[in-house]
PDB file of C-alpha atoms in Angstrom:
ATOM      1  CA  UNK A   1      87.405 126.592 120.641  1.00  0.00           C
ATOM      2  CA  UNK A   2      85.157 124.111 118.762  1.00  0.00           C
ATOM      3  CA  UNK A   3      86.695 120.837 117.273  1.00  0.00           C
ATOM      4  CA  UNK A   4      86.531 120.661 113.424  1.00  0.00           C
ATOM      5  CA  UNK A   5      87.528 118.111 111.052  1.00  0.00           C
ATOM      6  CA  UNK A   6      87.633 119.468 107.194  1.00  0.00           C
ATOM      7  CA  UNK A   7      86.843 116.377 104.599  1.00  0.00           C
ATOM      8  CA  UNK A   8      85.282 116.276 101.101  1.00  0.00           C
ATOM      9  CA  UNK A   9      82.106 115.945 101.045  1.00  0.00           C
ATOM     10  CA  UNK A  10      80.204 113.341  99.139  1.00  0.00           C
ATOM     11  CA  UNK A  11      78.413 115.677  96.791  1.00  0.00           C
ATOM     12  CA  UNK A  12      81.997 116.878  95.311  1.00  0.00           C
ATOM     13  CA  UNK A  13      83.633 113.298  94.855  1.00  0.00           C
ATOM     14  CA  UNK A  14      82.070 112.596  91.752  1.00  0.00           C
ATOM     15  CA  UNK A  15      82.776 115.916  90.254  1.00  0.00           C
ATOM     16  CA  UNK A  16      86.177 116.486  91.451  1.00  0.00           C
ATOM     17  CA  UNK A  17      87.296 113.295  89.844  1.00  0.00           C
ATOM     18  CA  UNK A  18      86.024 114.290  86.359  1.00  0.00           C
ATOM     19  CA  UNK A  19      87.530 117.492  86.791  1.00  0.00           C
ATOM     20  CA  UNK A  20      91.098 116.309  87.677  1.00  0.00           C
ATOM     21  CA  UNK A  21      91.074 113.662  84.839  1.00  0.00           C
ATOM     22  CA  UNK A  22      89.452 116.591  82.161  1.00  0.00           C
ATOM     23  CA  UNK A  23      92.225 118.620  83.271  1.00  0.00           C
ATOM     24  CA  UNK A  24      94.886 116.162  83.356  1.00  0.00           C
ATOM     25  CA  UNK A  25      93.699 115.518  79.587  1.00  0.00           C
ATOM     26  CA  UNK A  26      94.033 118.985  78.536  1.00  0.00           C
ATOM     27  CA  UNK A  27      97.249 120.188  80.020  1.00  0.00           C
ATOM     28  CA  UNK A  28      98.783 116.989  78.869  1.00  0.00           C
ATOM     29  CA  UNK A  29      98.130 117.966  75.352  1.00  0.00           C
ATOM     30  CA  UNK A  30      99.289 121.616  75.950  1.00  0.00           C
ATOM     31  CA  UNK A  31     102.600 120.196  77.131  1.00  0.00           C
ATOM     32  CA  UNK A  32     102.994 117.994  74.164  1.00  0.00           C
ATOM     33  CA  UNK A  33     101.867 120.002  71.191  1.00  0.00           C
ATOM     34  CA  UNK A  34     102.698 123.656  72.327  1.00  0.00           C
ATOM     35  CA  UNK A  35     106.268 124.504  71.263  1.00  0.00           C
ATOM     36  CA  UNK A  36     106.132 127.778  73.731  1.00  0.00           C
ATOM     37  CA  UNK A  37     106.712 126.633  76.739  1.00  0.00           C
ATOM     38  CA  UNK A  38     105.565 129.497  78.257  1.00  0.00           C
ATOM     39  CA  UNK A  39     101.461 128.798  77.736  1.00  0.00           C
ATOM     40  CA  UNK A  40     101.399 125.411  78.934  1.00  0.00           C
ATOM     41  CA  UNK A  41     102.704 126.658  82.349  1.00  0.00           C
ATOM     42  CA  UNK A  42     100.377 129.539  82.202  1.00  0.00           C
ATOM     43  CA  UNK A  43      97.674 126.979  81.166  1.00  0.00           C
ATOM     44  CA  UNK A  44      98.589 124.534  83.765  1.00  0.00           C
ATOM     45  CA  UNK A  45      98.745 127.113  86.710  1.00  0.00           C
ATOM     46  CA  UNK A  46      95.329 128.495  86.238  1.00  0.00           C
ATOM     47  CA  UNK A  47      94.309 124.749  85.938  1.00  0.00           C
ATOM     48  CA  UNK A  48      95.520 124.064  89.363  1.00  0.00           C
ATOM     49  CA  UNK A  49      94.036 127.283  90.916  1.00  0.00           C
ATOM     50  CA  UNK A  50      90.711 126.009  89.660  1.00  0.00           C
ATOM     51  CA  UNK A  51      90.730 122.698  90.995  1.00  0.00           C
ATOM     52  CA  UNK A  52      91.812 123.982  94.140  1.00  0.00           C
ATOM     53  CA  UNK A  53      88.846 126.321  94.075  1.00  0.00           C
ATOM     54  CA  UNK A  54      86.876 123.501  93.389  1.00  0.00           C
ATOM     55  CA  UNK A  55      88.048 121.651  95.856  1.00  0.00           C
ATOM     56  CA  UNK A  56      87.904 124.440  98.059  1.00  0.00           C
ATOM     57  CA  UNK A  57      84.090 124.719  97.849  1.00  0.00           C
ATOM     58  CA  UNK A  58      83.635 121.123  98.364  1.00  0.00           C
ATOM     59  CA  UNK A  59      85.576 121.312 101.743  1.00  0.00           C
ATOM     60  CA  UNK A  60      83.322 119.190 104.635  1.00  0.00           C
ATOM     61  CA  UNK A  61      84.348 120.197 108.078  1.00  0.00           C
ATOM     62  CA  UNK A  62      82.754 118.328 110.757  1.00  0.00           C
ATOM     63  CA  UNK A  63      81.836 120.515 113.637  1.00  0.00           C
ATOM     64  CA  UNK A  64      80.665 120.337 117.453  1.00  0.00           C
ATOM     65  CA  UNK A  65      79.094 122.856 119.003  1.00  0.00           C
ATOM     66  CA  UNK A  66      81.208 123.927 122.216  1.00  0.00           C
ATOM     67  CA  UNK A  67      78.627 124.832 124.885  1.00  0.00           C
ATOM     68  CA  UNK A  68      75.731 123.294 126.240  1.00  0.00           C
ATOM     69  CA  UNK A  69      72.974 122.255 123.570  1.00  0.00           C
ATOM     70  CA  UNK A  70      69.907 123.161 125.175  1.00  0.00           C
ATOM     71  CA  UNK A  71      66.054 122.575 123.495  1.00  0.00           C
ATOM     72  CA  UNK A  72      65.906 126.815 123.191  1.00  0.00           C
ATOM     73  CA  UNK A  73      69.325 126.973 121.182  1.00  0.00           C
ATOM     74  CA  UNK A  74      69.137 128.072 117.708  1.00  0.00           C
ATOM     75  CA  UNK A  75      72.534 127.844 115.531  1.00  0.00           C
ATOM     76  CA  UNK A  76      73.336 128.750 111.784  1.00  0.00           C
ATOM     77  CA  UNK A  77      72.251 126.753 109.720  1.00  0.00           C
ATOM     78  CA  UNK A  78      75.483 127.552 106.985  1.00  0.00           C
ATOM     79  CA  UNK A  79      78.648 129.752 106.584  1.00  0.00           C
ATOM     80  CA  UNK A  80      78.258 133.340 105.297  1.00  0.00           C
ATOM     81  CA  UNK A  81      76.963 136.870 106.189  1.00  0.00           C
ATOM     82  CA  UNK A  82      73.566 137.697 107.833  1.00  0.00           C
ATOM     83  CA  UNK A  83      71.866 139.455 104.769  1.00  0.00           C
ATOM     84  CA  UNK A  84      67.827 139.706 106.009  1.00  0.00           C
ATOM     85  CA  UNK A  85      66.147 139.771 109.820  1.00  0.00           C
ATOM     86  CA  UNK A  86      63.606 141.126 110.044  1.00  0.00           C
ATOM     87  CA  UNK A  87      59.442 140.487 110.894  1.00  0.00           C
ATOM     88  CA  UNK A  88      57.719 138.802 107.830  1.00  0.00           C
ATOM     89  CA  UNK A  89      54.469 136.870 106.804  1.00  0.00           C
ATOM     90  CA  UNK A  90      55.682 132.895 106.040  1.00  0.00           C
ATOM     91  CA  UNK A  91      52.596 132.382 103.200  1.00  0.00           C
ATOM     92  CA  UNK A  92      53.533 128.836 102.323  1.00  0.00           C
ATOM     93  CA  UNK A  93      54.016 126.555 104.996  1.00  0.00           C
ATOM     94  CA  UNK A  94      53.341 128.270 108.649  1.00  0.00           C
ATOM     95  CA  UNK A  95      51.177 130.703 107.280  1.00  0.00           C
ATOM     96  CA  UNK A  96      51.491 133.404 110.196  1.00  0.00           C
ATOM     97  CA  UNK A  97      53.774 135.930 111.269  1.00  0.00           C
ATOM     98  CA  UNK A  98      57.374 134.831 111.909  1.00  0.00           C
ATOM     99  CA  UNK A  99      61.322 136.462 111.901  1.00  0.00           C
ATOM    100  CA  UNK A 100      63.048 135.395 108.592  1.00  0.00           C
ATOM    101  CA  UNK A 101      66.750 135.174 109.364  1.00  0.00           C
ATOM    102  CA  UNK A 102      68.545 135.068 106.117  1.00  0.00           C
ATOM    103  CA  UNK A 103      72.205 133.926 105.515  1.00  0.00           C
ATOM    104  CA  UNK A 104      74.163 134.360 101.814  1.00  0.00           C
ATOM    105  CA  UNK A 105      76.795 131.997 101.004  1.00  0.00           C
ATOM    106  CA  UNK A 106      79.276 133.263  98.393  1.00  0.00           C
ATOM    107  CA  UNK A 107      81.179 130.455  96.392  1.00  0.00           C
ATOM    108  CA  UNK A 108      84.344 130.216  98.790  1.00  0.00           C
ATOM    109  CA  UNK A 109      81.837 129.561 101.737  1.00  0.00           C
ATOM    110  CA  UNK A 110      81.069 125.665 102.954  1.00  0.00           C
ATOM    111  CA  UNK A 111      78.075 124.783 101.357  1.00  0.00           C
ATOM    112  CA  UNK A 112      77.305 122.002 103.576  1.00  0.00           C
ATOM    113  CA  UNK A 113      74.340 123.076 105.743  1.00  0.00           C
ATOM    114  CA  UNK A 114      73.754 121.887 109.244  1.00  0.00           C
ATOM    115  CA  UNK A 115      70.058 121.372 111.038  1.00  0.00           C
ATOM    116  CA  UNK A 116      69.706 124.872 113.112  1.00  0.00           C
ATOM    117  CA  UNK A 117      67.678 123.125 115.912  1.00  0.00           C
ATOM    118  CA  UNK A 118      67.623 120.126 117.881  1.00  0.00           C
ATOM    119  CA  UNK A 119      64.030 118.443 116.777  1.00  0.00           C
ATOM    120  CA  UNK A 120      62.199 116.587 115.138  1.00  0.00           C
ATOM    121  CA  UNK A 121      61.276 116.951 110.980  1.00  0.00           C
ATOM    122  CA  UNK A 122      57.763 117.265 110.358  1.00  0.00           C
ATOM    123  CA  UNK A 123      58.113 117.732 106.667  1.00  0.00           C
ATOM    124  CA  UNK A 124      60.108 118.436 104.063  1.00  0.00           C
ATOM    125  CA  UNK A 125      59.153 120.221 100.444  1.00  0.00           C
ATOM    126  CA  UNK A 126      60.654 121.291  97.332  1.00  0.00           C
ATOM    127  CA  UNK A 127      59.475 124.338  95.473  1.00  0.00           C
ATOM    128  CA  UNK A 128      60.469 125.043  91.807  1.00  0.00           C
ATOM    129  CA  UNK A 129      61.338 128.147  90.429  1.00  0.00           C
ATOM    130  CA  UNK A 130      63.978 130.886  89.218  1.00  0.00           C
ATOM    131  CA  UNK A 131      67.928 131.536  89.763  1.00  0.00           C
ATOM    132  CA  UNK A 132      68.023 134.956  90.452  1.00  0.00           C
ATOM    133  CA  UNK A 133      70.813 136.073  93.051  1.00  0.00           C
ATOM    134  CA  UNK A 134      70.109 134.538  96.018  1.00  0.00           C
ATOM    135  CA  UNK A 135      71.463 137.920  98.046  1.00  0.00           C
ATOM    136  CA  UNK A 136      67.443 139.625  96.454  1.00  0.00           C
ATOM    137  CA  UNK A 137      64.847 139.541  99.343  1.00  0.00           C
ATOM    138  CA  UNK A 138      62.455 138.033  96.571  1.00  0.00           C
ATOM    139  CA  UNK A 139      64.613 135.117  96.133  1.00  0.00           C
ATOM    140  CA  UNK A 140      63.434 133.424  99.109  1.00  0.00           C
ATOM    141  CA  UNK A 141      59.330 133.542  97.174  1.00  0.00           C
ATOM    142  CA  UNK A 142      60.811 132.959  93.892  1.00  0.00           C
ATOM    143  CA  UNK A 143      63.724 131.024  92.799  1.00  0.00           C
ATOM    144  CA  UNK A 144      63.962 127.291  93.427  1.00  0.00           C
ATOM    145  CA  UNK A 145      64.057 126.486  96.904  1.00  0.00           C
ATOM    146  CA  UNK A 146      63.795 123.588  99.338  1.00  0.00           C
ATOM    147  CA  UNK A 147      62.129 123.639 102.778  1.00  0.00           C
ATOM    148  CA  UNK A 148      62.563 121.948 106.265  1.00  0.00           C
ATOM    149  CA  UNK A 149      59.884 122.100 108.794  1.00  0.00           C
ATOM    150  CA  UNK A 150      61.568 121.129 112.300  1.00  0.00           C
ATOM    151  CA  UNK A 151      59.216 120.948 115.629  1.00  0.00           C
ATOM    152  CA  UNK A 152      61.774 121.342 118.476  1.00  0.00           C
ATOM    153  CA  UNK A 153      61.426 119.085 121.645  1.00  0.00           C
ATOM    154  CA  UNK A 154      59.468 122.268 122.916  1.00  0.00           C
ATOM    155  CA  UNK A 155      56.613 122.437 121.144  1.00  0.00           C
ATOM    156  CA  UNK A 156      58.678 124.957 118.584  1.00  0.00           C
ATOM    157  CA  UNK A 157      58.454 124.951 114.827  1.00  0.00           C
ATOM    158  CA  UNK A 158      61.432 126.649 113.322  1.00  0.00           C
ATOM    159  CA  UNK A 159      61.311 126.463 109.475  1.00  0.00           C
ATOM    160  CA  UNK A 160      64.645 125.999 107.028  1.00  0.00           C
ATOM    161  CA  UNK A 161      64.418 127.149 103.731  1.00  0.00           C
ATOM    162  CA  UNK A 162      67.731 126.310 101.127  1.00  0.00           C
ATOM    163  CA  UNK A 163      67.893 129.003  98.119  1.00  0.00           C
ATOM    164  CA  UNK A 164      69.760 128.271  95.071  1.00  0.00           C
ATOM    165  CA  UNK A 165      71.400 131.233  93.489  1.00  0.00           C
ATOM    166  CA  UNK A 166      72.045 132.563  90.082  1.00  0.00           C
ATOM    167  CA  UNK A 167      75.005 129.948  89.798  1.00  0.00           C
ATOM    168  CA  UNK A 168      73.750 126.944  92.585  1.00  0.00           C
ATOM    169  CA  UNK A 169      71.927 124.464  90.065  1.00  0.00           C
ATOM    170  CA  UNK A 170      70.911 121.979  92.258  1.00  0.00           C
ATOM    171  CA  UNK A 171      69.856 121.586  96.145  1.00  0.00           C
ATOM    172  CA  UNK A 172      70.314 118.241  98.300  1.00  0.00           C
ATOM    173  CA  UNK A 173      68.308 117.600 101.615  1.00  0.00           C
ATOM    174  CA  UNK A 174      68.702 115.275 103.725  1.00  0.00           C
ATOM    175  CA  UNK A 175      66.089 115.461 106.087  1.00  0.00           C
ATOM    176  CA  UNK A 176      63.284 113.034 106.001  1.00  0.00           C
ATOM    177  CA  UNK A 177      59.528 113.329 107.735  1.00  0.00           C
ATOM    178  CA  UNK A 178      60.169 111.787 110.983  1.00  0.00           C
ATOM    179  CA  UNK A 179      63.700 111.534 111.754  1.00  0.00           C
ATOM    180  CA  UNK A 180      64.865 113.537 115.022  1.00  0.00           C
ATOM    181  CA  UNK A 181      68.220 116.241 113.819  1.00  0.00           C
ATOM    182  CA  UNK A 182      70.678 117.481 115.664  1.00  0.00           C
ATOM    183  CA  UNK A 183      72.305 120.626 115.400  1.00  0.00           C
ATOM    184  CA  UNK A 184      75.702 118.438 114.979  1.00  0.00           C
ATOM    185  CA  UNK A 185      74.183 116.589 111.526  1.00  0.00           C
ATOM    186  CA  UNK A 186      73.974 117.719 108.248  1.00  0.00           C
ATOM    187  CA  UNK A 187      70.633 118.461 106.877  1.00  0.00           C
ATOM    188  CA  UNK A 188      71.759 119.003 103.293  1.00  0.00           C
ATOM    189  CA  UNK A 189      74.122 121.126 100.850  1.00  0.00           C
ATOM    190  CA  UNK A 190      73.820 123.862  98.408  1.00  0.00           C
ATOM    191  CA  UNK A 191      75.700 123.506  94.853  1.00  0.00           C
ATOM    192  CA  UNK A 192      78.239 127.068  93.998  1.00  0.00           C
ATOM    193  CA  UNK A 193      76.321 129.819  96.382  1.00  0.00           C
ATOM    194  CA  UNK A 194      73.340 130.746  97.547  1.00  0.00           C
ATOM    195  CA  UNK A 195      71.331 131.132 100.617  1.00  0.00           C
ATOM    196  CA  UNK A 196      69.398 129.738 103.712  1.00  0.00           C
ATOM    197  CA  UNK A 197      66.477 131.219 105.637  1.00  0.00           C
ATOM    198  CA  UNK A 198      65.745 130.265 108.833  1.00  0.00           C
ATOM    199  CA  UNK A 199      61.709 131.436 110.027  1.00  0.00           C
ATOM    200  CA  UNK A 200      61.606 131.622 114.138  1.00  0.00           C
ATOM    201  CA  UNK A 201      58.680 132.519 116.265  1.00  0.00           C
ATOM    202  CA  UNK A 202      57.886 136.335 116.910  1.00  0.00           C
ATOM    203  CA  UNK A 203      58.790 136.367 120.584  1.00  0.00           C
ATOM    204  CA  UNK A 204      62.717 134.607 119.411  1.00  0.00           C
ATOM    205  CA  UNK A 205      65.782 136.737 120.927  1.00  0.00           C
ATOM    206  CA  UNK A 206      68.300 137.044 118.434  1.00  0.00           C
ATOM    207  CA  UNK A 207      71.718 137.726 118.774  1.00  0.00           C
ATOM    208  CA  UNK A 208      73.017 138.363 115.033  1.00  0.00           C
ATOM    209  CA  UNK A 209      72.587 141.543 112.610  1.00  0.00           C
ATOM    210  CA  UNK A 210      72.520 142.195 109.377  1.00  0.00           C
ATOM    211  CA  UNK A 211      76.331 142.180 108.439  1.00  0.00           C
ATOM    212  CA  UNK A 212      77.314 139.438 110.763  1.00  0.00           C
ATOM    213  CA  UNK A 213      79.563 136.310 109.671  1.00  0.00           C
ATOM    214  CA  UNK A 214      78.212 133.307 110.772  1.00  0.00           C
ATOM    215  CA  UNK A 215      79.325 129.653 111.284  1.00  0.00           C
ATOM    216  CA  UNK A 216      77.146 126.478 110.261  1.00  0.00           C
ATOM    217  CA  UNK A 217      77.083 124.914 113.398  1.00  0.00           C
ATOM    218  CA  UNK A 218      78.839 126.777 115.628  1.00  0.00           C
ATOM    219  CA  UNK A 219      77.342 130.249 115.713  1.00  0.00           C
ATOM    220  CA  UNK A 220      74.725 130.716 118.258  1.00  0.00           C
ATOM    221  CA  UNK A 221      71.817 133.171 115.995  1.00  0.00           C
ATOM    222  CA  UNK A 222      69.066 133.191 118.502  1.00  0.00           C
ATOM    223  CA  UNK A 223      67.326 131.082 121.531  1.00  0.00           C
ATOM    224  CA  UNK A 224      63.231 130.514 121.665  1.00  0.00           C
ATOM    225  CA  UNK A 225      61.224 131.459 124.193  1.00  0.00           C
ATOM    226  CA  UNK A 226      60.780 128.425 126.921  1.00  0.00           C
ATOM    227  CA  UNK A 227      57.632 127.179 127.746  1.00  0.00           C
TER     228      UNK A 227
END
């Protein structure tokens, strides 16, 4: 089985603290100026569901891959269900056929994302643009999206693409021109759900369908042809 630690990750700290002390604030007042005590315990329980939602969708596991980590091994990049495979034209950065794997995060999913390749990053972008549901096949063309362009140590260029949604606002990479990832590092994370497509060479086996679950990290999705 693969070792995980679960923490919070940075991008939540800031938010989770406001949240606890807006809270905090509001069901204090409920419990002093309501007279039925009835509604501030409503009040307060659906408080604490939230937060723990909340908190939920911050969670930051830490995860190693449990198996060899060979230069051919492709991984998911996030946690969710396999939504799009299929043969495609990638018109913005590779410009030539490829096989667009597509994975939807709902909001209860980890939203961390992890680098799907061992490599290096050739280049990173950012790409304004809508917040339609990021479960559409157009939302990978047209809502706001970020993109990772990884050349493996085989001569292999696997593009990541993050997707906000119709609720994600916001989209953190990490990745920087230059820097060699790892399948074990985190290459960026995704605010309340949305989606990541991964673009693979033609002649890529995969080993997910549409439907699947996968695991950022841990889920094998496909293996590139060697050299």
């Amino acid at each position: 089985m693969p070792r995980m630690k679960v923490k919070i990750h940075h991008e939540g700290t800031v938010i989770l603290i406001l949240l606890f002390l807006m809270l905090g604030a509001v069901n204090l007042l409920a419990w002093l100026f309501i007279g039925l005590r009835v509604i501030p315990i409503i009040f307060s329980a659906i408080s604490a569901i939230f937060y723990l939602l909340v908190v939920n969708f911050f969670r930051s596991p830490h995860r190693d891959f449990d198996g060899p980590v060979t230069p051919d091994l492709v991984v998911s990049s996030v946690d969710g269900t396999v939504v799009a495979l299929e043969e495609t034209y990638e018109a913005e950065i590779l410009h030539r056929r490829v096989i667009q794997l597509s994975v939807f995060m709902s909001v209860f999913n980890v939203h961390a994302n992890w680098f799907p390749v061992n490599g290096i990053v050739e280049m990173v972008s950012h790409q304004d643009g809508r917040f339609m549901s990021a479960y559409l096949p157009k939302a990978s063309v047209e809502n706001e999206r970020s993109a990772v362009l990884i050349k493996t140590h085989d001569g292999h260029q696997v593009l990541v693409r993050q997707i906000a949604g119709a609720v994600a606002r916001r989209i953190v990479t990490y990745a920087e021109p230059g820097e060699i990832c790892s399948i074990h590092q985190h290459m960026g994370f995704i605010k309340f759900g949305s989606r990541v497509d991964i673009y693979l060479p033609l002649d890529t086996e995969i080993f997910v369908k549409i439907g699947d679950k996968t695991t950022g990290g841990i889920t094998p999705v496909a293996r590139l042809k060697k050299p």
